[in-house]
mmCIF file with all atom_site columns, C-alpha atoms in Angstrom:
data_model
loop_
_atom_site.group_PDB
_atom_site.id
_atom_site.type_symbol
_atom_site.label_atom_id
_atom_site.label_alt_id
_atom_site.label_comp_id
_atom_site.label_asym_id
_atom_site.label_entity_id
_atom_site.label_seq_id
_atom_site.pdbx_PDB_ins_code
_atom_site.Cartn_x
_atom_site.Cartn_y
_atom_site.Cartn_z
_atom_site.occupancy
_atom_site.B_iso_or_equiv
_atom_site.pdbx_formal_charge
_atom_site.auth_seq_id
_atom_site.auth_comp_id
_atom_site.auth_asym_id
_atom_site.auth_atom_id
_atom_site.pdbx_PDB_model_num
ATOM 1   C CA . MET A 1 1   ? 75.585  100.567 80.167 1.00 94.00 ? 1   MET A CA 1
ATOM 2   C CA . TYR A 1 2   ? 79.554  99.860  81.628 1.00 98.00 ? 2   TYR A CA 1
ATOM 3   C CA . VAL A 1 3   ? 81.963  98.066  79.548 1.00 98.00 ? 3   VAL A CA 1
ATOM 4   C CA . LEU A 1 4   ? 84.673  96.078  81.043 1.00 98.00 ? 4   LEU A CA 1
ATOM 5   C CA . ALA A 1 5   ? 87.801  97.395  77.938 1.00 98.00 ? 5   ALA A CA 1
ATOM 6   C CA . ILE A 1 6   ? 90.614  94.860  78.726 1.00 98.00 ? 6   ILE A CA 1
ATOM 7   C CA . ASP A 1 7   ? 93.784  95.557  76.799 1.00 98.00 ? 7   ASP A CA 1
ATOM 8   C CA . THR A 1 8   ? 96.900  92.583  76.874 1.00 98.00 ? 8   THR A CA 1
ATOM 9   C CA . ALA A 1 9   ? 98.363  92.575  72.996 1.00 98.00 ? 9   ALA A CA 1
ATOM 10  C CA . LEU A 1 10  ? 101.315 95.405  72.726 1.00 97.00 ? 10  LEU A CA 1
ATOM 11  C CA . GLY A 1 11  ? 103.780 97.087  75.642 1.00 96.00 ? 11  GLY A CA 1
ATOM 12  C CA . ALA A 1 12  ? 101.298 97.503  78.376 1.00 98.00 ? 12  ALA A CA 1
ATOM 13  C CA . CYS A 1 13  ? 98.661  95.704  80.367 1.00 98.00 ? 13  CYS A CA 1
ATOM 14  C CA . SER A 1 14  ? 95.077  97.747  80.242 1.00 98.00 ? 14  SER A CA 1
ATOM 15  C CA . ALA A 1 15  ? 91.715  97.275  81.660 1.00 98.00 ? 15  ALA A CA 1
ATOM 16  C CA . ALA A 1 16  ? 89.094  100.390 82.708 1.00 98.00 ? 16  ALA A CA 1
ATOM 17  C CA . VAL A 1 17  ? 85.328  100.357 83.096 1.00 98.00 ? 17  VAL A CA 1
ATOM 18  C CA . LEU A 1 18  ? 83.163  102.409 81.090 1.00 98.00 ? 18  LEU A CA 1
ATOM 19  C CA . ASP A 1 19  ? 79.823  104.294 81.402 1.00 98.00 ? 19  ASP A CA 1
ATOM 20  C CA . THR A 1 20  ? 78.048  105.082 77.758 1.00 97.00 ? 20  THR A CA 1
ATOM 21  C CA . GLU A 1 21  ? 75.950  107.283 79.149 1.00 96.00 ? 21  GLU A CA 1
ATOM 22  C CA . ALA A 1 22  ? 78.327  109.607 81.134 1.00 96.00 ? 22  ALA A CA 1
ATOM 23  C CA . ASP A 1 23  ? 80.948  108.241 78.326 1.00 94.00 ? 23  ASP A CA 1
ATOM 24  C CA . ALA A 1 24  ? 83.036  108.200 80.869 1.00 97.00 ? 24  ALA A CA 1
ATOM 25  C CA . ILE A 1 25  ? 85.742  106.227 82.490 1.00 98.00 ? 25  ILE A CA 1
ATOM 26  C CA . VAL A 1 26  ? 84.966  104.905 85.807 1.00 98.00 ? 26  VAL A CA 1
ATOM 27  C CA . SER A 1 27  ? 87.608  103.314 86.441 1.00 98.00 ? 27  SER A CA 1
ATOM 28  C CA . GLY A 1 28  ? 90.807  102.639 84.931 1.00 98.00 ? 28  GLY A CA 1
ATOM 29  C CA . ASP A 1 29  ? 94.637  101.429 85.203 1.00 98.00 ? 29  ASP A CA 1
ATOM 30  C CA . SER A 1 30  ? 97.430  100.283 82.719 1.00 98.00 ? 30  SER A CA 1
ATOM 31  C CA . LEU A 1 31  ? 100.408 98.761  83.556 1.00 97.00 ? 31  LEU A CA 1
ATOM 32  C CA . LEU A 1 32  ? 103.538 99.255  81.344 1.00 96.00 ? 32  LEU A CA 1
ATOM 33  C CA . MET A 1 33  ? 105.506 95.961  80.083 1.00 96.00 ? 33  MET A CA 1
ATOM 34  C CA . GLU A 1 34  ? 106.438 93.952  77.837 1.00 91.00 ? 34  GLU A CA 1
ATOM 35  C CA . ARG A 1 35  ? 105.991 90.447  79.603 1.00 94.00 ? 35  ARG A CA 1
ATOM 36  C CA . GLY A 1 36  ? 103.904 89.226  82.381 1.00 96.00 ? 36  GLY A CA 1
ATOM 37  C CA . HIS A 1 37  ? 100.274 90.314  81.248 1.00 97.00 ? 37  HIS A CA 1
ATOM 38  C CA . ALA A 1 38  ? 99.352  87.266  82.218 1.00 96.00 ? 38  ALA A CA 1
ATOM 39  C CA . GLU A 1 39  ? 100.046 87.313  85.655 1.00 97.00 ? 39  GLU A CA 1
ATOM 40  C CA . ALA A 1 40  ? 99.305  90.793  85.990 1.00 98.00 ? 40  ALA A CA 1
ATOM 41  C CA . LEU A 1 41  ? 96.102  90.884  84.221 1.00 98.00 ? 41  LEU A CA 1
ATOM 42  C CA . ILE A 1 42  ? 93.193  89.252  86.518 1.00 97.00 ? 42  ILE A CA 1
ATOM 43  C CA . PRO A 1 43  ? 94.633  91.228  89.600 1.00 98.00 ? 43  PRO A CA 1
ATOM 44  C CA . LEU A 1 44  ? 94.463  94.267  87.372 1.00 98.00 ? 44  LEU A CA 1
ATOM 45  C CA . VAL A 1 45  ? 91.102  93.510  86.250 1.00 98.00 ? 45  VAL A CA 1
ATOM 46  C CA . GLU A 1 46  ? 89.209  92.403  89.854 1.00 97.00 ? 46  GLU A CA 1
ATOM 47  C CA . GLN A 1 47  ? 90.761  96.375  90.594 1.00 98.00 ? 47  GLN A CA 1
ATOM 48  C CA . VAL A 1 48  ? 89.976  97.882  88.701 1.00 98.00 ? 48  VAL A CA 1
ATOM 49  C CA . MET A 1 49  ? 86.351  95.754  89.151 1.00 98.00 ? 49  MET A CA 1
ATOM 50  C CA . ALA A 1 50  ? 86.699  96.867  92.636 1.00 98.00 ? 50  ALA A CA 1
ATOM 51  C CA . ALA A 1 51  ? 86.312  100.629 91.826 1.00 98.00 ? 51  ALA A CA 1
ATOM 52  C CA . ALA A 1 52  ? 83.911  101.011 90.074 1.00 98.00 ? 52  ALA A CA 1
ATOM 53  C CA . GLY A 1 53  ? 81.940  98.937  92.135 1.00 98.00 ? 53  GLY A CA 1
ATOM 54  C CA . LEU A 1 54  ? 80.805  96.603  90.290 1.00 97.00 ? 54  LEU A CA 1
ATOM 55  C CA . ASP A 1 55  ? 80.438  93.210  89.686 1.00 96.00 ? 55  ASP A CA 1
ATOM 56  C CA . PHE A 1 56  ? 80.596  91.436  86.632 1.00 95.00 ? 56  PHE A CA 1
ATOM 57  C CA . GLU A 1 57  ? 76.654  91.289  85.965 1.00 94.00 ? 57  GLU A CA 1
ATOM 58  C CA . HIS A 1 58  ? 76.685  94.211  85.929 1.00 96.00 ? 58  HIS A CA 1
ATOM 59  C CA . LEU A 1 59  ? 78.348  94.550  82.703 1.00 98.00 ? 59  LEU A CA 1
ATOM 60  C CA . ALA A 1 60  ? 77.184  95.256  79.616 1.00 97.00 ? 60  ALA A CA 1
ATOM 61  C CA . ARG A 1 61  ? 79.841  93.954  77.227 1.00 98.00 ? 61  ARG A CA 1
ATOM 62  C CA . ILE A 1 62  ? 83.275  93.012  77.333 1.00 98.00 ? 62  ILE A CA 1
ATOM 63  C CA . ALA A 1 63  ? 85.871  94.525  74.721 1.00 98.00 ? 63  ALA A CA 1
ATOM 64  C CA . VAL A 1 64  ? 89.108  93.353  73.845 1.00 98.00 ? 64  VAL A CA 1
ATOM 65  C CA . THR A 1 65  ? 92.160  94.166  71.458 1.00 98.00 ? 65  THR A CA 1
ATOM 66  C CA . ILE A 1 66  ? 92.688  91.405  69.199 1.00 98.00 ? 66  ILE A CA 1
ATOM 67  C CA . GLY A 1 67  ? 95.447  92.475  67.583 1.00 97.00 ? 67  GLY A CA 1
ATOM 68  C CA . PRO A 1 68  ? 98.086  92.709  65.667 1.00 97.00 ? 68  PRO A CA 1
ATOM 69  C CA . GLY A 1 69  ? 100.537 92.672  68.736 1.00 96.00 ? 69  GLY A CA 1
ATOM 70  C CA . SER A 1 70  ? 102.061 89.755  70.469 1.00 93.00 ? 70  SER A CA 1
ATOM 71  C CA . PHE A 1 71  ? 101.263 86.476  69.875 1.00 93.00 ? 71  PHE A CA 1
ATOM 72  C CA . THR A 1 72  ? 101.398 85.565  73.850 1.00 94.00 ? 72  THR A CA 1
ATOM 73  C CA . GLY A 1 73  ? 99.710  89.193  74.433 1.00 95.00 ? 73  GLY A CA 1
ATOM 74  C CA . LEU A 1 74  ? 97.103  88.577  72.797 1.00 95.00 ? 74  LEU A CA 1
ATOM 75  C CA . ARG A 1 75  ? 95.996  84.824  73.885 1.00 95.00 ? 75  ARG A CA 1
ATOM 76  C CA . VAL A 1 76  ? 96.029  86.520  77.102 1.00 97.00 ? 76  VAL A CA 1
ATOM 77  C CA . GLY A 1 77  ? 93.791  89.195  77.215 1.00 98.00 ? 77  GLY A CA 1
ATOM 78  C CA . LEU A 1 78  ? 91.980  87.186  74.687 1.00 98.00 ? 78  LEU A CA 1
ATOM 79  C CA . SER A 1 79  ? 91.315  83.979  77.148 1.00 97.00 ? 79  SER A CA 1
ATOM 80  C CA . ALA A 1 80  ? 90.441  85.997  79.988 1.00 98.00 ? 80  ALA A CA 1
ATOM 81  C CA . ALA A 1 81  ? 87.750  88.023  78.086 1.00 98.00 ? 81  ALA A CA 1
ATOM 82  C CA . ARG A 1 82  ? 86.243  85.533  76.904 1.00 97.00 ? 82  ARG A CA 1
ATOM 83  C CA . GLY A 1 83  ? 86.291  83.568  80.360 1.00 97.00 ? 83  GLY A CA 1
ATOM 84  C CA . PHE A 1 84  ? 84.505  86.487  82.164 1.00 97.00 ? 84  PHE A CA 1
ATOM 85  C CA . GLY A 1 85  ? 82.469  86.503  79.181 1.00 97.00 ? 85  GLY A CA 1
ATOM 86  C CA . LEU A 1 86  ? 81.603  83.309  79.893 1.00 96.00 ? 86  LEU A CA 1
ATOM 87  C CA . THR A 1 87  ? 80.572  83.159  82.811 1.00 93.00 ? 87  THR A CA 1
ATOM 88  C CA . ALA A 1 88  ? 78.718  86.708  83.200 1.00 95.00 ? 88  ALA A CA 1
ATOM 89  C CA . ASN A 1 89  ? 77.084  85.674  80.262 1.00 97.00 ? 89  ASN A CA 1
ATOM 90  C CA . ARG A 1 90  ? 78.284  88.659  78.383 1.00 97.00 ? 90  ARG A CA 1
ATOM 91  C CA . PRO A 1 91  ? 79.077  89.553  75.053 1.00 97.00 ? 91  PRO A CA 1
ATOM 92  C CA . VAL A 1 92  ? 82.340  89.764  73.976 1.00 98.00 ? 92  VAL A CA 1
ATOM 93  C CA . VAL A 1 93  ? 83.322  92.598  71.113 1.00 98.00 ? 93  VAL A CA 1
ATOM 94  C CA . GLY A 1 94  ? 86.931  92.852  69.537 1.00 98.00 ? 94  GLY A CA 1
ATOM 95  C CA . VAL A 1 95  ? 88.491  95.723  69.435 1.00 98.00 ? 95  VAL A CA 1
ATOM 96  C CA . THR A 1 96  ? 91.953  96.541  66.866 1.00 98.00 ? 96  THR A CA 1
ATOM 97  C CA . THR A 1 97  ? 94.974  97.564  68.763 1.00 98.00 ? 97  THR A CA 1
ATOM 98  C CA . LEU A 1 98  ? 95.946  99.828  64.459 1.00 98.00 ? 98  LEU A CA 1
ATOM 99  C CA . ALA A 1 99  ? 91.474  101.125 65.110 1.00 98.00 ? 99  ALA A CA 1
ATOM 100 C CA . ALA A 1 100 ? 92.416  101.784 68.883 1.00 98.00 ? 100 ALA A CA 1
ATOM 101 C CA . LEU A 1 101 ? 95.718  103.761 68.484 1.00 98.00 ? 101 LEU A CA 1
ATOM 102 C CA . ALA A 1 102 ? 94.087  105.860 66.096 1.00 98.00 ? 102 ALA A CA 1
ATOM 103 C CA . ALA A 1 103 ? 90.166  106.357 67.481 1.00 98.00 ? 103 ALA A CA 1
ATOM 104 C CA . PRO A 1 104 ? 92.046  109.684 69.617 1.00 98.00 ? 104 PRO A CA 1
ATOM 105 C CA . TYR A 1 105 ? 93.024  111.528 66.841 1.00 98.00 ? 105 TYR A CA 1
ATOM 106 C CA . LEU A 1 106 ? 89.861  110.499 64.698 1.00 98.00 ? 106 LEU A CA 1
ATOM 107 C CA . ALA A 1 107 ? 87.601  111.868 67.114 1.00 97.00 ? 107 ALA A CA 1
ATOM 108 C CA . GLN A 1 108 ? 89.717  114.858 67.675 1.00 96.00 ? 108 GLN A CA 1
ATOM 109 C CA . ASP A 1 109 ? 90.175  115.594 63.627 1.00 96.00 ? 109 ASP A CA 1
ATOM 110 C CA . ASP A 1 110 ? 89.378  112.975 61.291 1.00 95.00 ? 110 ASP A CA 1
ATOM 111 C CA . ALA A 1 111 ? 89.928  115.360 58.196 1.00 96.00 ? 111 ALA A CA 1
ATOM 112 C CA . VAL A 1 112 ? 93.292  114.419 58.337 1.00 97.00 ? 112 VAL A CA 1
ATOM 113 C CA . PRO A 1 113 ? 94.943  111.010 57.725 1.00 98.00 ? 113 PRO A CA 1
ATOM 114 C CA . VAL A 1 114 ? 96.091  108.608 60.849 1.00 98.00 ? 114 VAL A CA 1
ATOM 115 C CA . VAL A 1 115 ? 98.228  105.700 60.091 1.00 98.00 ? 115 VAL A CA 1
ATOM 116 C CA . SER A 1 116 ? 98.380  103.172 62.780 1.00 98.00 ? 116 SER A CA 1
ATOM 117 C CA . ALA A 1 117 ? 102.129 101.384 62.416 1.00 98.00 ? 117 ALA A CA 1
ATOM 118 C CA . ILE A 1 118 ? 103.177 99.393  65.374 1.00 98.00 ? 118 ILE A CA 1
ATOM 119 C CA . ASP A 1 119 ? 106.635 97.952  65.290 1.00 98.00 ? 119 ASP A CA 1
ATOM 120 C CA . ALA A 1 120 ? 106.539 94.026  63.993 1.00 97.00 ? 120 ALA A CA 1
ATOM 121 C CA . ARG A 1 121 ? 110.297 93.786  64.126 1.00 95.00 ? 121 ARG A CA 1
ATOM 122 C CA . HIS A 1 122 ? 112.550 92.814  61.223 1.00 95.00 ? 122 HIS A CA 1
ATOM 123 C CA . GLY A 1 123 ? 112.567 96.009  59.767 1.00 97.00 ? 123 GLY A CA 1
ATOM 124 C CA . HIS A 1 124 ? 108.530 96.001  59.766 1.00 98.00 ? 124 HIS A CA 1
ATOM 125 C CA . VAL A 1 125 ? 105.640 97.211  60.380 1.00 98.00 ? 125 VAL A CA 1
ATOM 126 C CA . TYR A 1 126 ? 101.430 96.658  61.298 1.00 98.00 ? 126 TYR A CA 1
ATOM 127 C CA . LEU A 1 127 ? 100.182 98.701  59.484 1.00 98.00 ? 127 LEU A CA 1
ATOM 128 C CA . GLN A 1 128 ? 96.657  100.629 58.599 1.00 98.00 ? 128 GLN A CA 1
ATOM 129 C CA . MET A 1 129 ? 95.864  104.552 57.629 1.00 98.00 ? 129 MET A CA 1
ATOM 130 C CA . PHE A 1 130 ? 92.787  105.781 58.323 1.00 98.00 ? 130 PHE A CA 1
ATOM 131 C CA . GLY A 1 131 ? 90.994  108.986 56.752 1.00 96.00 ? 131 GLY A CA 1
ATOM 132 C CA . VAL A 1 132 ? 87.627  110.892 57.248 1.00 95.00 ? 132 VAL A CA 1
ATOM 133 C CA . GLY A 1 133 ? 84.961  108.880 59.615 1.00 94.00 ? 133 GLY A CA 1
ATOM 134 C CA . ALA A 1 134 ? 87.489  106.603 60.146 1.00 95.00 ? 134 ALA A CA 1
ATOM 135 C CA . ARG A 1 135 ? 86.856  105.159 57.134 1.00 97.00 ? 135 ARG A CA 1
ATOM 136 C CA . THR A 1 136 ? 90.639  102.727 55.923 1.00 97.00 ? 136 THR A CA 1
ATOM 137 C CA . LEU A 1 137 ? 92.395  104.218 53.171 1.00 97.00 ? 137 LEU A CA 1
ATOM 138 C CA . ILE A 1 138 ? 94.926  101.689 53.316 1.00 98.00 ? 138 ILE A CA 1
ATOM 139 C CA . ALA A 1 139 ? 93.762  98.116  54.863 1.00 97.00 ? 139 ALA A CA 1
ATOM 140 C CA . ALA A 1 140 ? 95.789  96.815  57.615 1.00 97.00 ? 140 ALA A CA 1
ATOM 141 C CA . ARG A 1 141 ? 99.242  95.057  56.385 1.00 97.00 ? 141 ARG A CA 1
ATOM 142 C CA . VAL A 1 142 ? 102.620 93.814  57.630 1.00 97.00 ? 142 VAL A CA 1
ATOM 143 C CA . THR A 1 143 ? 105.333 95.492  55.926 1.00 97.00 ? 143 THR A CA 1
ATOM 144 C CA . SER A 1 144 ? 108.992 96.517  55.721 1.00 98.00 ? 144 SER A CA 1
ATOM 145 C CA . VAL A 1 145 ? 109.896 100.071 56.878 1.00 98.00 ? 145 VAL A CA 1
ATOM 146 C CA . ARG A 1 146 ? 110.470 101.565 53.544 1.00 98.00 ? 146 ARG A CA 1
ATOM 147 C CA . GLU A 1 147 ? 107.328 100.748 51.628 1.00 98.00 ? 147 GLU A CA 1
ATOM 148 C CA . ALA A 1 148 ? 105.110 101.543 54.691 1.00 98.00 ? 148 ALA A CA 1
ATOM 149 C CA . ALA A 1 149 ? 106.794 105.063 54.666 1.00 98.00 ? 149 ALA A CA 1
ATOM 150 C CA . ARG A 1 150 ? 106.219 104.948 51.079 1.00 97.00 ? 150 ARG A CA 1
ATOM 151 C CA . SER A 1 151 ? 102.913 104.116 50.153 1.00 97.00 ? 151 SER A CA 1
ATOM 152 C CA . VAL A 1 152 ? 101.525 106.877 53.383 1.00 98.00 ? 152 VAL A CA 1
ATOM 153 C CA . ALA A 1 153 ? 102.995 110.174 51.845 1.00 97.00 ? 153 ALA A CA 1
ATOM 154 C CA . ILE A 1 154 ? 100.177 111.324 51.274 1.00 93.00 ? 154 ILE A CA 1
ATOM 155 C CA . GLY A 1 155 ? 100.683 115.090 52.067 1.00 94.00 ? 155 GLY A CA 1
ATOM 156 C CA . ALA A 1 156 ? 99.738  116.030 55.333 1.00 96.00 ? 156 ALA A CA 1
ATOM 157 C CA . VAL A 1 157 ? 99.326  113.121 58.131 1.00 98.00 ? 157 VAL A CA 1
ATOM 158 C CA . ARG A 1 158 ? 99.744  111.929 61.710 1.00 98.00 ? 158 ARG A CA 1
ATOM 159 C CA . LEU A 1 159 ? 101.533 108.998 62.871 1.00 98.00 ? 159 LEU A CA 1
ATOM 160 C CA . VAL A 1 160 ? 100.712 107.015 66.229 1.00 98.00 ? 160 VAL A CA 1
ATOM 161 C CA . GLY A 1 161 ? 102.121 103.303 67.597 1.00 98.00 ? 161 GLY A CA 1
ATOM 162 C CA . SER A 1 162 ? 105.194 102.171 68.906 1.00 98.00 ? 162 SER A CA 1
ATOM 163 C CA . GLY A 1 163 ? 106.243 101.710 65.002 1.00 98.00 ? 163 GLY A CA 1
ATOM 164 C CA . ALA A 1 164 ? 105.813 105.877 64.407 1.00 98.00 ? 164 ALA A CA 1
ATOM 165 C CA . GLN A 1 165 ? 109.366 106.391 64.524 1.00 98.00 ? 165 GLN A CA 1
ATOM 166 C CA . LEU A 1 166 ? 110.559 103.791 62.496 1.00 98.00 ? 166 LEU A CA 1
ATOM 167 C CA . VAL A 1 167 ? 108.317 104.758 59.530 1.00 98.00 ? 167 VAL A CA 1
ATOM 168 C CA . ALA A 1 168 ? 108.543 108.367 60.259 1.00 98.00 ? 168 ALA A CA 1
ATOM 169 C CA . ASP A 1 169 ? 113.187 107.915 60.088 1.00 98.00 ? 169 ASP A CA 1
ATOM 170 C CA . ALA A 1 170 ? 112.556 106.736 56.448 1.00 98.00 ? 170 ALA A CA 1
ATOM 171 C CA . TRP A 1 171 ? 110.046 109.309 55.214 1.00 98.00 ? 171 TRP A CA 1
ATOM 172 C CA . PRO A 1 172 ? 111.027 110.583 51.585 1.00 97.00 ? 172 PRO A CA 1
ATOM 173 C CA . PRO A 1 173 ? 113.227 113.603 51.782 1.00 95.00 ? 173 PRO A CA 1
ATOM 174 C CA . SER A 1 174 ? 111.086 114.891 49.350 1.00 95.00 ? 174 SER A CA 1
ATOM 175 C CA . GLU A 1 175 ? 107.397 114.538 50.761 1.00 96.00 ? 175 GLU A CA 1
ATOM 176 C CA . GLN A 1 176 ? 105.446 116.703 53.660 1.00 97.00 ? 176 GLN A CA 1
ATOM 177 C CA . GLU A 1 177 ? 106.483 115.386 56.625 1.00 96.00 ? 177 GLU A CA 1
ATOM 178 C CA . PRO A 1 178 ? 104.371 114.494 59.350 1.00 98.00 ? 178 PRO A CA 1
ATOM 179 C CA . LEU A 1 179 ? 102.163 116.481 60.866 1.00 97.00 ? 179 LEU A CA 1
ATOM 180 C CA . SER A 1 180 ? 103.020 114.631 64.205 1.00 98.00 ? 180 SER A CA 1
ATOM 181 C CA . VAL A 1 181 ? 104.769 111.499 65.684 1.00 98.00 ? 181 VAL A CA 1
ATOM 182 C CA . ASP A 1 182 ? 103.297 109.914 68.410 1.00 98.00 ? 182 ASP A CA 1
ATOM 183 C CA . ASP A 1 183 ? 105.205 106.525 69.609 1.00 97.00 ? 183 ASP A CA 1
ATOM 184 C CA . ALA A 1 184 ? 103.031 105.450 71.957 1.00 97.00 ? 184 ALA A CA 1
ATOM 185 C CA . ALA A 1 185 ? 103.635 102.100 72.891 1.00 96.00 ? 185 ALA A CA 1
ATOM 186 C CA . ALA A 1 186 ? 99.770  100.495 73.522 1.00 97.00 ? 186 ALA A CA 1
ATOM 187 C CA . ALA A 1 187 ? 96.250  102.669 72.463 1.00 98.00 ? 187 ALA A CA 1
ATOM 188 C CA . ASP A 1 188 ? 94.767  104.027 75.316 1.00 98.00 ? 188 ASP A CA 1
ATOM 189 C CA . VAL A 1 189 ? 91.801  101.795 76.970 1.00 98.00 ? 189 VAL A CA 1
ATOM 190 C CA . ALA A 1 190 ? 89.679  104.292 76.999 1.00 98.00 ? 190 ALA A CA 1
ATOM 191 C CA . TRP A 1 191 ? 89.160  104.039 73.222 1.00 98.00 ? 191 TRP A CA 1
ATOM 192 C CA . VAL A 1 192 ? 89.108  99.780  73.713 1.00 98.00 ? 192 VAL A CA 1
ATOM 193 C CA . ALA A 1 193 ? 86.335  100.638 75.480 1.00 98.00 ? 193 ALA A CA 1
ATOM 194 C CA . ARG A 1 194 ? 84.323  103.266 73.306 1.00 98.00 ? 194 ARG A CA 1
ATOM 195 C CA . LEU A 1 195 ? 84.985  101.245 70.012 1.00 98.00 ? 195 LEU A CA 1
ATOM 196 C CA . GLY A 1 196 ? 84.181  98.218  71.791 1.00 98.00 ? 196 GLY A CA 1
ATOM 197 C CA . ALA A 1 197 ? 80.976  99.587  73.285 1.00 98.00 ? 197 ALA A CA 1
ATOM 198 C CA . VAL A 1 198 ? 79.473  100.736 69.371 1.00 97.00 ? 198 VAL A CA 1
ATOM 199 C CA . ALA A 1 199 ? 80.721  97.626  67.667 1.00 97.00 ? 199 ALA A CA 1
ATOM 200 C CA . ASP A 1 200 ? 78.362  94.901  66.245 1.00 96.00 ? 200 ASP A CA 1
ATOM 201 C CA . PRO A 1 201 ? 79.034  91.840  68.032 1.00 93.00 ? 201 PRO A CA 1
ATOM 202 C CA . GLU A 1 202 ? 78.064  89.702  65.032 1.00 92.00 ? 202 GLU A CA 1
ATOM 203 C CA . ALA A 1 203 ? 81.128  91.147  63.590 1.00 94.00 ? 203 ALA A CA 1
ATOM 204 C CA . ALA A 1 204 ? 83.610  92.448  66.207 1.00 97.00 ? 204 ALA A CA 1
ATOM 205 C CA . GLU A 1 205 ? 84.687  88.865  67.292 1.00 96.00 ? 205 GLU A CA 1
ATOM 206 C CA . PRO A 1 206 ? 87.088  88.150  69.430 1.00 96.00 ? 206 PRO A CA 1
ATOM 207 C CA . ARG A 1 207 ? 89.486  86.523  67.113 1.00 96.00 ? 207 ARG A CA 1
ATOM 208 C CA . PRO A 1 208 ? 93.295  86.855  67.221 1.00 96.00 ? 208 PRO A CA 1
ATOM 209 C CA . LEU A 1 209 ? 94.557  89.292  64.235 1.00 95.00 ? 209 LEU A CA 1
ATOM 210 C CA . TYR A 1 210 ? 97.075  87.595  63.048 1.00 91.00 ? 210 TYR A CA 1
ATOM 211 C CA . LEU A 1 211 ? 98.982  89.384  60.009 1.00 90.00 ? 211 LEU A CA 1
ATOM 212 C CA . ARG A 1 212 ? 101.654 87.431  60.165 1.00 79.00 ? 212 ARG A CA 1
ATOM 213 C CA . ALA A 1 213 ? 102.420 83.920  61.542 1.00 64.00 ? 213 ALA A CA 1
ATOM 214 C CA . PRO A 1 214 ? 104.767 83.886  64.573 1.00 58.00 ? 214 PRO A CA 1
ATOM 215 C CA . ASP A 1 215 ? 108.896 84.607  64.397 1.00 53.00 ? 215 ASP A CA 1
ATOM 216 C CA . ALA A 1 216 ? 108.937 81.119  66.665 1.00 45.00 ? 216 ALA A CA 1
ATOM 217 C CA . LYS A 1 217 ? 107.142 78.058  65.144 1.00 48.00 ? 217 LYS A CA 1
ATOM 218 C CA . PRO A 1 218 ? 107.029 74.503  65.392 1.00 44.00 ? 218 PRO A CA 1
ATOM 219 C CA . GLN A 1 219 ? 110.027 72.138  64.803 1.00 44.00 ? 219 GLN A CA 1
ATOM 220 C CA . ASP A 1 220 ? 109.522 70.510  60.850 1.00 42.00 ? 220 ASP A CA 1
ATOM 221 C CA . LYS A 1 221 ? 109.263 67.045  61.765 1.00 42.00 ? 221 LYS A CA 1
ATOM 222 C CA . ALA A 1 222 ? 111.263 66.237  58.676 1.00 39.00 ? 222 ALA A CA 1
ATOM 223 C CA . ARG A 1 223 ? 114.182 68.469  60.183 1.00 40.00 ? 223 ARG A CA 1
ATOM 224 C CA . ILE A 1 224 ? 113.931 66.559  64.049 1.00 37.00 ? 224 ILE A CA 1
ATOM 225 C CA . ALA A 1 225 ? 117.096 64.397  63.887 1.00 38.00 ? 225 ALA A CA 1
ATOM 226 C CA . ARG A 1 226 ? 117.208 60.875  64.657 1.00 40.00 ? 226 ARG A CA 1
ATOM 227 C CA . ARG A 1 227 ? 118.939 59.078  67.538 1.00 37.00 ? 227 ARG A CA 1
#
């Protein structure tokens, strides 16, 4: 079957089509960007689908990253995925950015834990730690960089994500240093597709994973100055 994957949650706008029978990406592209996902996504998806020689009716499902990540970016990807799914009458499944970042490392060797760390700004990271069989060792959370380093420094580990270097820099000096530090700005969209292909549509709903409130909040009515 064919799976269209979309990722606009972090520092890239990405789309790819996976042929699950061949376990191969038929077409895909990723544009590094902090802003402008809304303008870039639809043309990118059209390009990827055309390169694959497919219409949306040929897809079995659509996979989209649900966060944590940029609040604006999440809404862009989720809205587009839901729209494509509705138009083509295909299921849409959600994949977390933390799982997608860790997936290639776990596929290579799941004996060594993988820590996904995404820069949440203001001295914090979004964090999740995975072990054998992709089992969660530390559940997804937002935490201070210092606390993140302290909690995952349990021996040989690998760090990945935009917050990986932040965690590595705060590593307790008495603990074994991370085996590797990959400060990837975004997940490989191919792994978003692979995780989406095996996800249970009933459990992997395309709803945003917010681990904290947005930085920009509506002004409290009580604080609005009256003329």
